[in-house]
Coordinates of C-alpha atoms in Angstrom, one line a residue:
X1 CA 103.7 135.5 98.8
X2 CA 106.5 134.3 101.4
X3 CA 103.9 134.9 104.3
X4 CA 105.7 132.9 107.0
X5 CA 103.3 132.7 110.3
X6 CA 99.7 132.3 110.2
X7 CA 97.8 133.7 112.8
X8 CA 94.7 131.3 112.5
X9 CA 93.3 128.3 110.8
X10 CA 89.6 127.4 110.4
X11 CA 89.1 123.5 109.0
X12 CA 86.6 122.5 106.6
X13 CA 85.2 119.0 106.7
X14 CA 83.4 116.8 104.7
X15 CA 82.0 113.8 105.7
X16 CA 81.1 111.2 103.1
X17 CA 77.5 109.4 103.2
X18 CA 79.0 106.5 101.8
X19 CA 81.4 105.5 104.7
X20 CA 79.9 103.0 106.6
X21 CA 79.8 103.7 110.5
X22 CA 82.9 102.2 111.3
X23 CA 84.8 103.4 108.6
X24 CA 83.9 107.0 109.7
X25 CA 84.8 106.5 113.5
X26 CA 88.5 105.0 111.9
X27 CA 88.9 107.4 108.9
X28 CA 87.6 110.9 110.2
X29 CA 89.7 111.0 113.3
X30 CA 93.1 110.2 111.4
X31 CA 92.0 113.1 108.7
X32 CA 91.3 115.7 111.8
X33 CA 94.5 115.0 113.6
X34 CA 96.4 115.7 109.9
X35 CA 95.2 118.3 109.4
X36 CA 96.3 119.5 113.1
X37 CA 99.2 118.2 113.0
X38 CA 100.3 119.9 109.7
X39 CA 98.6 123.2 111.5
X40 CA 101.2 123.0 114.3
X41 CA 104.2 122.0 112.0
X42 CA 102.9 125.5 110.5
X43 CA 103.6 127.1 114.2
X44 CA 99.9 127.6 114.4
X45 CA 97.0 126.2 115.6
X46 CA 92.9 125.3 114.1
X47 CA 90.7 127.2 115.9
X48 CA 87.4 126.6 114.2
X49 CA 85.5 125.7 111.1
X50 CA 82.5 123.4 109.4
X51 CA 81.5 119.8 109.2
X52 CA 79.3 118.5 106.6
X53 CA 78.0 115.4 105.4
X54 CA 78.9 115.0 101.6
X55 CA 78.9 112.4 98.9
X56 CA 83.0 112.6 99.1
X57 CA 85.3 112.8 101.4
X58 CA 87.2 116.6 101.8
X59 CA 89.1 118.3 104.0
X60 CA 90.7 121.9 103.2
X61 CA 90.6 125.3 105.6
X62 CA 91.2 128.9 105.7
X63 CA 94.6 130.2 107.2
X64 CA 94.7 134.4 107.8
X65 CA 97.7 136.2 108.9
X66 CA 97.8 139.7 110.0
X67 CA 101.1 141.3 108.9
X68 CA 103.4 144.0 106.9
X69 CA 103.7 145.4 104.0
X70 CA 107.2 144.3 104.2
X71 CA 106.5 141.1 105.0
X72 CA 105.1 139.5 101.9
X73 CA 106.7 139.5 99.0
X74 CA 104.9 141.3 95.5
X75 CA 104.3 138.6 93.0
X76 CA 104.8 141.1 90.0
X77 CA 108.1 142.4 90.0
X78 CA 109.8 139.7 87.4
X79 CA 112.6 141.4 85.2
X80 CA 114.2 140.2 82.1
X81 CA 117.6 138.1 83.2
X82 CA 115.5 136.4 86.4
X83 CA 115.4 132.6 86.0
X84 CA 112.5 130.3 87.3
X85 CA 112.9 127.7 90.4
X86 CA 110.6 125.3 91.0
X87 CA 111.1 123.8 94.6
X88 CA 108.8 120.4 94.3
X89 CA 108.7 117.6 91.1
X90 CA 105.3 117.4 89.6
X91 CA 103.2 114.5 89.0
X92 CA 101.1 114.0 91.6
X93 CA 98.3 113.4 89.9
X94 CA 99.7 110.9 87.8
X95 CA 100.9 109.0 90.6
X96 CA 97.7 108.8 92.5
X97 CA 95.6 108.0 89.4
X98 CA 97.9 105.1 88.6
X99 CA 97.6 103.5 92.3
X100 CA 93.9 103.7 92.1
X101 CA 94.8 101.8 88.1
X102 CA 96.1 98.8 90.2
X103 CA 92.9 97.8 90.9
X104 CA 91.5 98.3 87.2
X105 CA 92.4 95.9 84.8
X106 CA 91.5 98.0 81.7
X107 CA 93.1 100.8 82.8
X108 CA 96.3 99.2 84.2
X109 CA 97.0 97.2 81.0
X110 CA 97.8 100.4 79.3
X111 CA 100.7 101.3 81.1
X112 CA 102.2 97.9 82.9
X113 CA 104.5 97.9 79.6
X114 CA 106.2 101.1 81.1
X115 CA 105.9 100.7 85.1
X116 CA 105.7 98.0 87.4
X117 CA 103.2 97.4 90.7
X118 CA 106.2 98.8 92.9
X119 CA 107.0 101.5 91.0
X120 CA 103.6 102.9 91.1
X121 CA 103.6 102.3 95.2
X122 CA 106.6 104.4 95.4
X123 CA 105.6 107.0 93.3
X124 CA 102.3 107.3 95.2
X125 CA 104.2 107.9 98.7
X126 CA 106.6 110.3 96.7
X127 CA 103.3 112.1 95.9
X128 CA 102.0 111.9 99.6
X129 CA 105.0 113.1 100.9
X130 CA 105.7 115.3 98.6
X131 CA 102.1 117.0 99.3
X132 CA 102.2 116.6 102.9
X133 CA 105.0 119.1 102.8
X134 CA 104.9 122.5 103.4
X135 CA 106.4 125.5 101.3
X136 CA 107.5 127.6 104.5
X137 CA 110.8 127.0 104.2
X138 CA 110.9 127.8 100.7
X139 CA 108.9 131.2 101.3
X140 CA 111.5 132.0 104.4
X141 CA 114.0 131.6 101.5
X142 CA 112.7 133.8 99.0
X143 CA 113.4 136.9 101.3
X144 CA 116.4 136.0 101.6
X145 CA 117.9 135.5 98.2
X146 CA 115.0 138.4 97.1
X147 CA 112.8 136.9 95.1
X148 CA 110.9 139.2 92.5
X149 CA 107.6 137.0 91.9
X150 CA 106.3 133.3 93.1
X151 CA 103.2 132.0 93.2
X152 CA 102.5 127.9 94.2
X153 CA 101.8 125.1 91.8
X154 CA 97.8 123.7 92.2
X155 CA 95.1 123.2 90.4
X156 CA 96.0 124.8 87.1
X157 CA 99.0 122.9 86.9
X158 CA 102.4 124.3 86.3
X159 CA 101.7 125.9 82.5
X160 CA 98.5 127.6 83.9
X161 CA 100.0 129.0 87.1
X162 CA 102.7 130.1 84.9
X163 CA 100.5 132.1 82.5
X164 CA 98.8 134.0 85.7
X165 CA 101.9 135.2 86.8
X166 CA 103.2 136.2 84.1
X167 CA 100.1 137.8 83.2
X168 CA 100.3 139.8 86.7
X169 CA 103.9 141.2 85.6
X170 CA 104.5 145.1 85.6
X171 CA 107.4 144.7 83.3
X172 CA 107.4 143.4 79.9
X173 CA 108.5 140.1 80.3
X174 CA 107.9 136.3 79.6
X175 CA 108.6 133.2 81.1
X176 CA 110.3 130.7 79.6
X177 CA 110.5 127.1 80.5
X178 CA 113.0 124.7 79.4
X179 CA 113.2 121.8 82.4
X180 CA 110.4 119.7 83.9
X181 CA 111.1 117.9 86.9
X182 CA 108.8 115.1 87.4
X183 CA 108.2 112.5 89.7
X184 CA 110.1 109.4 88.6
X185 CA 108.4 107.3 86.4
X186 CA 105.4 109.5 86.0
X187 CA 106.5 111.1 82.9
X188 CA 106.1 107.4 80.7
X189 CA 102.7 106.5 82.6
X190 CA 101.3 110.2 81.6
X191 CA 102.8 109.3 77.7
X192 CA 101.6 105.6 77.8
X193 CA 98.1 106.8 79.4
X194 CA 97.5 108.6 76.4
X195 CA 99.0 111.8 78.0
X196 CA 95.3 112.4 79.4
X197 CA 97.3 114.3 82.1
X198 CA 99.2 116.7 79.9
X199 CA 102.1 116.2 82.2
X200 CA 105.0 117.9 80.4
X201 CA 102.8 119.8 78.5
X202 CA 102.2 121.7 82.1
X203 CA 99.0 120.7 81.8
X204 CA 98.5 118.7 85.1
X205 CA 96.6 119.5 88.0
X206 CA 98.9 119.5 91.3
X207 CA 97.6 119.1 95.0
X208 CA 99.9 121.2 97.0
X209 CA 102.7 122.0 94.8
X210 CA 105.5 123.9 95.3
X211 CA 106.9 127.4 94.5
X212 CA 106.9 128.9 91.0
X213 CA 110.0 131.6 91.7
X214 CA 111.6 134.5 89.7
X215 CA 114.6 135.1 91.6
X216 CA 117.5 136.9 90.5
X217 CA 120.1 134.9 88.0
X218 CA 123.2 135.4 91.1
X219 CA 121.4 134.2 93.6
X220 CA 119.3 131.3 92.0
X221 CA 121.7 128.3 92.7
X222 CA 122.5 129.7 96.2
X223 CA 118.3 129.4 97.0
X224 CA 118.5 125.5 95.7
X225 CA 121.6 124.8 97.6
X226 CA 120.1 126.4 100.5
X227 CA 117.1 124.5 100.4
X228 CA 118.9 121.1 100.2
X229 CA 120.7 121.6 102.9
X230 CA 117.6 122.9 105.2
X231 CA 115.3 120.8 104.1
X232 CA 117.2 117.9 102.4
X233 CA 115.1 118.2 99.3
X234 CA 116.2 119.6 95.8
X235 CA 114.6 122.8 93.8
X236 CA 115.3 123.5 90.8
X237 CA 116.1 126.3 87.9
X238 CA 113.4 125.5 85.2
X239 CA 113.3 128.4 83.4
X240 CA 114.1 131.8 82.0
X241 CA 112.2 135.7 82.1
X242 CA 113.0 137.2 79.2
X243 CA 111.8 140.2 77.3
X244 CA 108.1 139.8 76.4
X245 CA 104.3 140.2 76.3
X246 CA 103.6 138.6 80.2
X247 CA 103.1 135.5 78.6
X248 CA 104.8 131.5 79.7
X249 CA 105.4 129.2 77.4
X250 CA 107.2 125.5 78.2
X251 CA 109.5 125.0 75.0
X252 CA 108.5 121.8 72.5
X253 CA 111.0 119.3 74.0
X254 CA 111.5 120.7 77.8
X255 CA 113.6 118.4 79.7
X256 CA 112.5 115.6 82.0
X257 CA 113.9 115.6 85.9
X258 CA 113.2 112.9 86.9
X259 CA 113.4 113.1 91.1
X260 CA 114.7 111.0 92.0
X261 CA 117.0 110.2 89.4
X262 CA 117.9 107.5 90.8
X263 CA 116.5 104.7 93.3
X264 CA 118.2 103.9 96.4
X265 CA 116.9 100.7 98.7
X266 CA 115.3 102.0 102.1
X267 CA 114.7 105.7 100.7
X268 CA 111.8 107.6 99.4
X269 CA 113.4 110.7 97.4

């Protein structure tokens, strides 16, 4: 972890059947110049890849970087007395599940009591912004308030990442994790869903999440201040390492962040 320059990217495209003609021409251009734009916000450039037709829309690549040994950070050096920082809210999947709900009846009934039309617009361009954004500020950081272990957020959700890394762990440790932070809102459409998602249960999947970090207890607020003030977006400490079997465990009652905690008129976060 905490590589910061990528020497090349290769783009992987799929192209859906089901788009009609002049869907494609609108919708494939605007996906392709994305993906290059978040390439050179990356200080790199797409210098390759595939196109396929597909039954669903995707787009992903491959980034490589050539580089040091002391350039990337080990992901297994976690000691008891770290804490855990988490550097974006999750809920993403919640959020764009219940924009796609807007449109279904059934589905939207069961959580209307909780959430309104607007609320669930906001939340879904909290989620796009929030996954449009890189961690490479984050991963500059993590050298310098020397981070012992990170790993990103994805498709495991935040429990399951968890588990690998403590798993990965040369000491006897555990993670611990006592605070959530969540997209606003999310956390009552996940409970009034049914909690299909498993949302503070760390069950969620997460499309470009943040940072899972063990840093060192001295210099954990000093990374989340630093952030802020880089980046103008919060992280935060989650969690403990403790003494333990390299196992992670969210507590029965973790507390909810929700981010923002409060709405102001004419901002996203």
């Amino acid at each position: 972890m905490g590589i910061l320059e990528c020497d090349n990217m290769l783009m992987l495209l799929g192209i859906s059947t089901k788009l009609t003609e002049k869907e494609r021409d609108v919708v494939i251009p605007l996906m392709i110049e994305g993906f290059r734009d978040a390439a050179q916000e990356a200080n790199t450039t797409v210098n390759g890849g595939q196109t396929v037709l597909n039954p669903w829309i995707t787009i992903g690549g491959v980034a490589t970087a050539v580089c040091q040994q002391n350039e990337f950070i080990f992901p297994d050096n976690a000691v008891p007395g770290d804490v855990l920082v988490m550097t974006k809210p999750i809920g993403t999947q919640v959020a764009v599940n219940a924009y796609q709900w807007l449109d279904h009846p059934d589905k939207w009934n069961k959580i209307k009591p909780v959430v309104t039309p607007d609320d669930v617009r906001k939340a879904y361009q909290r989620a796009m912004n929030s996954m449009a954004r890189l961690n490479r500020t984050a991963a500059r950081l993590m050298h310098k308030y020397n981070a012992h272990a990170a790993t990103d957020i994805t498709g495991f959700g935040l429990l399951g990442h968890a588990k690998n890394l403590a798993k990965s762990q040369k000491a006897d440790v555990s993670f611990i994790i006592h605070n959530i932070p969540v997209i606003a809102k999310m956390a009552a459409v996940s409970k009034a869903s049914g909690n299909i998602f498993g949302l503070l249960q760390g069950h969620s999947a997460e499309t470009s999440g943040g940072l899972l970090i063990a840093l060192p207890r001295e210099q954990a607020a000093a990374y989340c201040k630093d952030i802020l003030q880089q980046e103008g977006y919060h992280a935060w400490i989650i969690g403990i390492v403790e003494k333990g079997d390299r196992v992670a465990r969210i507590i029965d009652k973790p507390r909810c962040i929700e981010v923002p905690q409060k709405d102001t008129e004419g901002e996203l976060w």
